[in-house]
Coordinates of C-alpha atoms and ligand atoms in Angstrom, one line a residue:
X91 CA -62.1 -30.1 31.0
X92 CA -59.7 -27.3 31.4
X93 CA -57.7 -28.5 34.4
X94 CA -56.0 -31.7 35.3
X95 CA -58.2 -34.3 36.9
X96 CA -55.3 -35.6 39.0
X97 CA -56.2 -34.9 42.6
X98 CA -53.8 -32.7 44.6
X99 CA -53.0 -35.6 47.0
X100 CA -52.4 -38.1 44.2
X101 CA -49.4 -40.3 45.0
X102 CA -46.6 -40.1 42.4
X103 CA -44.2 -42.8 43.4
X104 CA -41.6 -45.4 42.5
X105 CA -41.4 -49.0 43.5
X106 CA -38.5 -51.3 44.4
X107 CA -38.2 -54.8 45.9
X108 CA -35.6 -55.8 48.5
X109 CA -33.9 -58.6 46.7
X110 CA -33.5 -56.6 43.5
X111 CA -31.6 -53.7 44.9
X112 CA -30.5 -54.2 48.5
X113 CA -27.5 -56.4 48.0
X114 CA -26.3 -59.2 50.4
X115 CA -29.7 -61.0 50.6
X116 CA -29.6 -64.7 51.5
X117 CA -32.8 -66.4 50.5
X118 CA -34.1 -69.1 48.1
X119 CA -33.4 -66.8 45.0
X120 CA -29.8 -66.0 46.0
X121 CA -29.2 -69.7 46.4
X122 CA -30.8 -70.5 43.1
X123 CA -28.7 -67.8 41.4
X124 CA -25.4 -69.3 42.6
X125 CA -26.5 -72.8 41.5
X126 CA -27.7 -71.8 38.0
X127 CA -25.6 -68.8 36.9
X128 CA -23.2 -70.7 34.6
X129 CA -26.0 -72.7 33.0
X130 CA -28.1 -69.6 32.5
X131 CA -25.1 -67.9 30.8
X132 CA -24.5 -70.9 28.6
X133 CA -28.1 -71.2 27.4
X134 CA -28.5 -67.4 27.1
X135 CA -28.2 -67.3 23.3
X136 CA -30.6 -70.1 22.7
X137 CA -33.1 -68.7 25.2
X138 CA -32.9 -65.0 24.3
X139 CA -31.7 -64.5 20.8
X140 CA -35.2 -64.6 19.3
X141 CA -36.9 -62.9 22.2
X142 CA -35.0 -59.7 23.1
X143 CA -35.2 -56.7 20.9
X144 CA -31.5 -56.5 20.1
X145 CA -29.5 -59.6 21.0
X146 CA -26.1 -58.2 19.9
X147 CA -26.4 -55.4 22.4
X148 CA -27.1 -57.7 25.4
X149 CA -25.0 -60.7 24.3
X150 CA -21.8 -59.9 26.3
X151 CA -23.8 -59.4 29.6
X152 CA -26.3 -62.2 29.0
X153 CA -23.5 -64.7 28.4
X154 CA -21.6 -63.7 31.5
X155 CA -22.4 -65.8 34.6
X156 CA -22.0 -62.9 37.0
X157 CA -25.0 -61.3 35.3
X158 CA -27.2 -63.9 37.0
X159 CA -26.1 -63.2 40.5
X160 CA -27.7 -60.5 42.6
X161 CA -24.6 -60.2 44.9
X162 CA -24.2 -56.7 46.3
X163 CA -27.3 -55.5 44.4
X164 CA -27.0 -51.8 43.9
X165 CA -26.1 -51.5 47.6
X166 CA -29.5 -49.9 48.4
X167 CA -29.4 -51.4 51.9
X168 CA -26.5 -49.1 52.8
X169 CA -27.3 -46.2 50.4
X170 CA -31.1 -45.9 50.9
X171 CA -30.9 -42.4 52.3
X172 CA -29.0 -41.2 49.2
X173 CA -31.6 -43.0 47.0
X174 CA -34.5 -41.3 48.9
X175 CA -32.8 -37.9 48.3
X176 CA -32.8 -38.6 44.6
X177 CA -36.4 -39.7 44.7
X178 CA -37.3 -36.6 46.5
X179 CA -35.5 -34.5 43.9
X180 CA -37.5 -36.2 41.3
X181 CA -40.6 -34.8 43.0
X182 CA -41.9 -38.2 44.1
X183 CA -44.2 -38.1 47.1
X184 CA -44.6 -41.9 47.7
X185 CA -42.4 -44.9 47.7
X186 CA -43.1 -48.6 47.6
X187 CA -40.6 -51.1 48.9
X188 CA -40.5 -54.6 50.2
X189 CA -39.4 -56.1 53.5
X190 CA -36.9 -58.9 53.2
X191 CA -38.3 -61.7 55.3
X192 CA -34.9 -63.6 55.2
X193 CA -33.2 -60.6 56.9
X194 CA -35.9 -60.2 59.6
X195 CA -36.2 -64.0 60.4
X196 CA -33.0 -65.6 59.1
X197 CA -33.4 -68.5 61.4
X198 CA -36.8 -70.0 62.2
X199 CA -38.5 -68.1 65.0
X200 CA -35.5 -65.8 65.7
X201 CA -35.8 -62.1 64.8
X202 CA -32.8 -60.2 63.8
X203 CA -33.4 -57.0 65.7
X204 CA -30.8 -55.0 63.7
X205 CA -32.7 -55.8 60.5
X206 CA -36.0 -54.9 62.2
X207 CA -34.5 -51.6 63.2
X208 CA -33.1 -51.0 59.7
X209 CA -36.6 -51.0 58.2
X210 CA -38.0 -48.8 61.0
X211 CA -35.3 -46.2 60.2
X212 CA -36.0 -46.7 56.5
X213 CA -39.7 -45.8 57.0
X214 CA -38.8 -42.8 59.0
X215 CA -36.3 -41.5 56.4
X216 CA -39.1 -41.7 53.8
X217 CA -41.4 -39.7 56.1
X218 CA -38.7 -37.2 56.9
X219 CA -38.6 -36.4 53.2
X220 CA -42.3 -36.2 52.8
X221 CA -42.7 -39.5 50.9
X222 CA -45.5 -41.8 51.9
X223 CA -44.2 -45.3 52.6
X224 CA -46.1 -48.2 50.9
X225 CA -44.7 -51.3 52.6
X226 CA -44.9 -54.5 50.7
X227 CA -44.6 -57.6 52.9
X228 CA -43.7 -60.2 50.3
X229 CA -42.1 -59.8 47.0
X230 CA -41.3 -63.5 46.2
X231 CA -38.2 -64.0 48.3
X232 CA -38.3 -66.1 51.4
X233 CA -35.9 -67.5 54.1
X234 CA -34.4 -70.8 53.1
X235 CA -35.8 -72.5 56.2
X236 CA -39.4 -71.7 55.1
X237 CA -38.7 -72.9 51.6
X238 CA -37.2 -76.1 53.0
X239 CA -40.5 -76.8 54.7
X240 CA -42.4 -76.5 51.4
X241 CA -43.3 -72.8 51.6
X242 CA -46.8 -71.9 50.3
X243 CA -47.3 -75.4 48.9
X244 CA -48.5 -76.5 52.4
X245 CA -51.4 -74.8 54.1
X246 CA -49.9 -75.8 57.5
X247 CA -46.9 -73.5 56.7
X248 CA -49.2 -70.5 56.9
X249 CA -48.6 -70.4 60.6
X250 CA -45.0 -69.2 59.8
X251 CA -46.3 -66.5 57.5
X252 CA -48.8 -65.4 60.1
X253 CA -46.1 -65.1 62.7
X254 CA -44.0 -63.0 60.3
X255 CA -47.0 -60.7 59.5
X256 CA -47.7 -60.3 63.2
X257 CA -44.1 -59.1 63.6
X258 CA -44.5 -56.6 60.8
X259 CA -47.8 -55.4 62.3
X260 CA -46.3 -55.0 65.8
X261 CA -43.1 -53.3 64.6
X262 CA -44.3 -51.1 61.8
X263 CA -48.1 -50.8 61.4
X264 CA -48.3 -47.8 63.7
X265 CA -45.9 -45.9 61.4
X266 CA -47.8 -46.7 58.2
X267 CA -50.9 -45.7 56.4
X268 CA -50.6 -48.2 53.6
X269 CA -49.5 -51.8 53.4
X270 CA -49.4 -54.3 50.6
X271 CA -49.4 -58.0 51.5
X272 CA -48.3 -59.8 48.4
X273 CA -46.6 -58.9 45.1
X274 CA -47.8 -60.7 42.0
X275 CA -49.0 -64.1 43.4
X276 CA -50.1 -65.0 39.8
X277 CA -46.6 -64.5 38.4
X278 CA -44.9 -66.2 41.3
X279 CA -47.1 -69.3 41.1
X280 CA -47.0 -69.5 37.3
X281 CA -43.3 -69.1 36.8
X282 CA -42.3 -71.2 39.8
X283 CA -44.9 -74.0 39.4
X284 CA -46.4 -74.0 35.9
X285 CA -43.7 -73.0 33.4
X286 CA -40.9 -74.0 35.8
X287 CA -38.7 -71.0 34.8
X288 CA -38.1 -69.8 38.3
X289 CA -37.2 -71.5 41.6
X290 CA -38.4 -74.0 42.6
X291 CA -38.7 -74.9 38.9
X292 CA -41.5 -77.3 39.3
X293 CA -43.9 -78.0 36.4
X294 CA -46.7 -79.3 38.5
X295 CA -50.3 -78.1 38.1
X296 CA -51.4 -79.5 41.5
X297 CA -48.7 -77.6 43.3
X298 CA -49.4 -74.5 41.2
X299 CA -53.0 -74.7 42.4
X300 CA -51.9 -75.2 46.0
X301 CA -49.5 -72.3 46.0
X302 CA -51.9 -69.9 44.3
X303 CA -54.8 -70.9 46.5
X304 CA -52.6 -70.7 49.7
X305 CA -51.4 -67.2 48.7
X306 CA -55.0 -66.1 48.7
X307 CA -55.4 -67.5 52.1
X308 CA -52.1 -65.9 53.2
X309 CA -53.5 -62.5 52.1
X310 CA -56.8 -63.0 54.0
X311 CA -55.0 -64.1 57.1
X312 CA -52.6 -61.2 56.9
X313 CA -55.5 -58.8 56.5
X314 CA -57.1 -60.1 59.7
X315 CA -53.9 -59.7 61.6
X316 CA -53.2 -56.2 60.3
X317 CA -56.7 -55.0 60.6
X318 CA -56.9 -56.1 64.3
X319 CA -53.6 -54.4 65.0
X320 CA -54.5 -51.1 63.3
X321 CA -58.1 -50.3 62.3
X322 CA -57.0 -47.3 60.1
X323 CA -54.4 -49.0 58.0
X324 CA -55.2 -49.3 54.3
X325 CA -54.4 -52.8 53.2
X326 CA -54.1 -54.0 49.6
X327 CA -52.5 -56.4 47.2
X328 CA -50.4 -56.0 44.0
X329 CA -51.1 -58.7 41.4
X330 CA -49.9 -58.4 37.8
X331 CA -52.8 -57.6 35.6
X332 CA -52.8 -57.4 31.8
X333 CA -54.9 -55.6 29.2
X334 CA -56.1 -58.8 27.6
X335 CA -57.7 -58.5 24.2
X336 CA -58.8 -60.6 21.2
X337 CA -56.5 -60.3 18.2
X338 CA -59.6 -60.7 16.0
X339 CA -62.5 -59.4 18.1
X340 CA -65.0 -61.0 15.8
X341 CA -63.6 -64.5 16.1
X342 CA -65.2 -66.8 18.6
X343 CA -62.0 -68.8 19.4
X344 CA -60.1 -65.6 20.2
X345 CA -63.0 -64.2 22.2
X346 CA -63.2 -67.3 24.4
X347 CA -59.5 -67.3 25.0
X348 CA -59.7 -63.6 25.9
X349 CA -62.6 -64.2 28.3
X350 CA -60.8 -67.1 29.9
X351 CA -57.4 -65.4 30.3
X352 CA -59.1 -62.3 31.8
X353 CA -60.7 -64.5 34.3
X354 CA -57.7 -66.8 35.0
X355 CA -55.0 -64.1 35.0
X356 CA -56.7 -61.0 36.2
X357 CA -59.8 -61.8 38.2
X358 CA -59.6 -65.3 39.8
X359 CA -57.2 -64.4 42.5
X360 CA -58.5 -60.9 43.2
X361 CA -62.0 -62.4 43.5
X362 CA -60.7 -64.7 46.3
X363 CA -59.5 -61.6 48.3
X364 CA -61.9 -58.9 47.3
X365 CA -63.7 -58.8 50.6
X366 CA -60.5 -58.3 52.5
X367 CA -58.9 -55.4 50.7
X368 CA -59.2 -51.7 51.2
X369 CA -57.7 -50.9 47.8
X370 CA -56.8 -52.7 44.6
X371 CA -53.1 -52.3 43.8
X372 CA -52.0 -53.8 40.5
X373 CA -48.8 -53.9 38.3
X374 CA -49.3 -53.1 34.7
X375 CA -46.7 -54.0 32.0
X376 CA -48.6 -55.8 29.2
X377 CA -51.3 -55.6 26.6
X378 CA -51.7 -59.2 25.3
X379 CA -53.7 -60.0 22.1
X380 CA -54.9 -63.5 21.9
X381 CA -55.2 -65.5 18.7
X382 CA -56.3 -69.1 18.8
X383 CA -55.4 -69.4 22.4
X384 CA -51.9 -67.9 22.1
X385 CA -50.5 -64.4 22.6
X386 CA -50.0 -62.8 19.2
X387 CA -48.8 -59.2 19.8
X388 CA -47.7 -56.6 17.2
X389 CA -44.0 -56.7 16.4
X390 CA -43.3 -53.2 17.4
X391 CA -42.6 -51.2 19.5
X392 CA -40.6 -53.6 21.7
X393 CA -38.8 -53.0 24.9
X394 CA -35.2 -54.3 25.5
X395 CA -36.8 -57.5 26.8
X396 CA -38.8 -57.9 23.6
X397 CA -42.0 -57.1 25.4
X398 CA -44.6 -55.4 23.2
X399 CA -45.2 -51.9 24.6
X400 CA -48.7 -50.5 24.8
X401 CA -48.8 -48.1 27.7
X402 CA -52.2 -46.8 26.8
X403 CA -53.6 -50.3 27.4
X404 CA -53.7 -49.2 31.1
X405 CA -56.9 -47.3 30.4
X406 CA -59.2 -50.2 29.5
X407 CA -57.6 -52.2 32.3
X408 CA -58.3 -49.4 34.9
X409 CA -61.9 -49.2 33.8
X410 CA -62.4 -52.9 34.1
X411 CA -60.7 -53.1 37.5
X412 CA -63.0 -50.3 38.7
X413 CA -66.1 -51.9 37.3
X414 CA -65.2 -55.2 39.0
X415 CA -64.2 -54.1 42.5
X416 CA -65.3 -50.4 43.1
X417 CA -62.4 -49.8 45.5
X418 CA -59.7 -47.2 45.4
X419 CA -56.9 -48.2 42.9
X420 CA -53.2 -47.8 43.0
X421 CA -50.9 -48.7 40.1
X422 CA -48.2 -50.3 42.2
X423 CA -45.8 -51.0 39.3
X424 CA -45.5 -49.9 35.7
X425 CA -42.4 -49.3 33.6
X426 CA -40.2 -50.4 30.8
X427 CA -36.8 -52.0 30.2
X428 CA -35.0 -49.3 28.2
X429 CA -31.3 -49.0 28.6
X430 CA -31.0 -46.3 26.0
X431 CA -33.9 -44.3 27.6
X432 CA -35.5 -44.0 24.1
X433 CA -39.0 -45.0 25.1
X434 CA -39.4 -44.2 28.8
X435 CA -40.6 -40.6 28.3
X436 CA -43.2 -41.7 25.7
X437 CA -44.3 -44.5 28.0
X438 CA -44.7 -42.1 30.9
X439 CA -46.6 -39.6 28.7
X440 CA -49.0 -42.2 27.4
X441 CA -49.5 -43.7 30.8
X442 CA -50.3 -40.3 32.3
X443 CA -52.9 -39.7 29.5
X444 CA -54.4 -43.2 30.1
X445 CA -54.7 -42.4 33.9
X446 CA -56.2 -39.0 33.1
X447 CA -58.8 -40.6 30.9
X448 CA -59.8 -43.1 33.6
X449 CA -59.9 -40.4 36.3
X450 CA -62.2 -38.2 34.2
X451 CA -64.5 -41.2 33.8
X452 CA -64.8 -41.5 37.5
X453 CA -62.3 -44.3 38.3
X454 CA -61.1 -43.8 41.8
X455 CA -57.4 -43.9 41.0
X456 CA -55.2 -42.6 43.8
X457 CA -51.6 -43.3 42.9
X458 CA -49.0 -44.4 40.4
X459 CA -45.7 -46.1 41.2
X460 CA -43.1 -46.3 38.5
X461 CA -41.0 -49.5 38.2
X462 CA -38.4 -48.7 39.2
X463 CA -36.5 -45.9 40.9
X464 CA -33.2 -47.7 40.3
X465 CA -31.8 -50.2 37.8
X466 CA -32.2 -53.5 39.5
X467 CA -31.7 -57.2 39.4
X468 CA -34.3 -58.6 36.9
X469 CA -34.7 -62.1 38.3
X470 CA -33.9 -64.8 35.8
X471 CA -32.7 -62.1 33.2
X472 CA -30.2 -60.7 35.7
X473 CA -28.7 -57.3 35.4
X474 CA -28.8 -56.2 31.8
X475 CA -32.5 -55.1 31.6
X476 CA -32.6 -51.5 32.8
X477 CA -35.9 -50.4 34.4
X478 CA -34.5 -47.5 36.4
X479 CA -35.6 -43.8 36.3
X480 CA -32.1 -43.6 37.7
X481 CA -29.2 -45.4 36.0
X482 CA -26.9 -47.3 38.3
X483 CA -23.3 -47.9 37.1
X484 CA -22.4 -51.1 39.0
X485 CA -18.9 -51.0 37.4
X486 CA -18.1 -47.6 38.8
X487 CA -18.9 -47.3 42.5
X488 CA -22.6 -47.8 41.8
X489 CA -22.9 -44.2 40.7
X490 CA -26.5 -43.1 40.4
X491 CA -27.5 -40.8 37.5
X492 CA -31.2 -39.8 36.8
X493 CA -32.0 -40.6 33.2
X494 CA -33.4 -37.8 31.0
X495 CA -36.9 -39.3 31.1
X496 CA -36.7 -39.1 34.9
X497 CA -35.9 -35.4 34.8
X498 CA -38.8 -34.9 32.3
X499 CA -41.1 -36.9 34.6
X500 CA -40.2 -34.8 37.6
X501 CA -41.3 -31.7 35.7
X502 CA -44.4 -33.4 34.6
X503 CA -45.4 -34.3 38.1
X504 CA -44.9 -30.7 39.2
X505 CA -47.1 -29.4 36.4
X506 CA -49.8 -32.0 37.1
X507 CA -49.7 -31.0 40.8
X508 CA -50.2 -27.4 39.6
X509 CA -53.3 -28.6 37.7
X510 CA -52.1 -28.5 34.1
X511 CA -53.5 -31.0 31.7
X512 CA -51.2 -33.9 30.9
X513 CA -51.2 -33.2 27.2
X514 CA -50.4 -29.5 27.6
X515 CA -46.8 -29.6 26.4
X516 CA -47.0 -32.7 24.3
Ligands
BGC739 C1 -42.1 -57.6 39.3 C2 -40.7 -56.9 39.4 C3 -40.0 -56.9 38.1 C4 -40.8 -56.2 37.1 C5 -40.1 -56.1 35.7 C6 -42.8 -57.3 38.0 O1 -43.4 -58.4 37.5 O2 -42.9 -57.4 40.4 O3 -40.1 -57.5 40.5 O4 -38.7 -56.3 38.3 O5 -42.0 -57.0 36.9 O6 -39.8 -57.3 35.2

């Protein structure tokens, strides 16, 4: 191989989600934040001290209640055009974003036409800059009225979801080539209903099962609506998948745990929707090594969040996803919490090499979306973890500054588009 195997039309993008950047969202998460901020600040040390990579460097922020409130976000709702200009300068040719249901339908059955128009303009501004919009319908946040009815716990509530999807189809489908229905149903159902760390903080296996199962139904129903509306639209999903391995590959217990976790975490949900997807999108952050049923990862290198970093673990995962589903693949999220920007370039390099390897083996990989374009609100961790290619200084007018790794990545994208090998200058 003397030339890059990345196709000319490969999508090099970044991903964001409404609640994490827009500012001013009112949904079940924003309500939960206000109710729990002080308690989260008080318990920060006990929860995080032995988890994060460097507690001293995050202590001040993690113990401050305002860290846990999304508030005005990074004001992306107002500043999206400026953010798209930055993305364009970084040589990105695609962008994944989510629609905030609570803005479009703040009251049951009543559409806010200003919000509808906002996202129409948003899509157009991406197109104007030559960036392909990948619209994500649901990234966990929901209007409070839908949550009050029991959200995805009840199959009968899917009628509200279908009405919302129909609205999205009617308003935007004609302007789009790609749509993603749901972000990480496995993470949402697990954290909200199994571990109880996220709203609605239930620890209830039955409700976990209901939500997880109904989210598969929600996808299939959305697919039907969208497909009917526009036969050419490419419709997919974005679960979180992990590169799951045995700590001791010759140990039966570890191998059984690995087999089970691959099935439970990676395949179960995808298998329920595989006949109703045009592509498999997935988010990759983790390699997890299982020992006696528990994750037992190496101690280094760790991201700011204390997550073990193995970017090259993307390769075995890509090959497995391809073997399972034989559909075009998009990596819809991938990135690292790295406030000092000491690992991001390395992460991007290794990720690029992993993708190159998969492509050269025939995996039909069509795009990569980095998480994230901007520093963003990291759910229950709040503001201190920094995932942005672009740093946002929320203390000083939300000033945007591309990190050195982003500048490096922009050059790398150009060189790969020219056909250079990813490893050329490494
Ligand atoms: C989610 C994002 C989140 C990212 C980093 C993904 O699981 O989809 O919303 O910011 O992980 O934690």
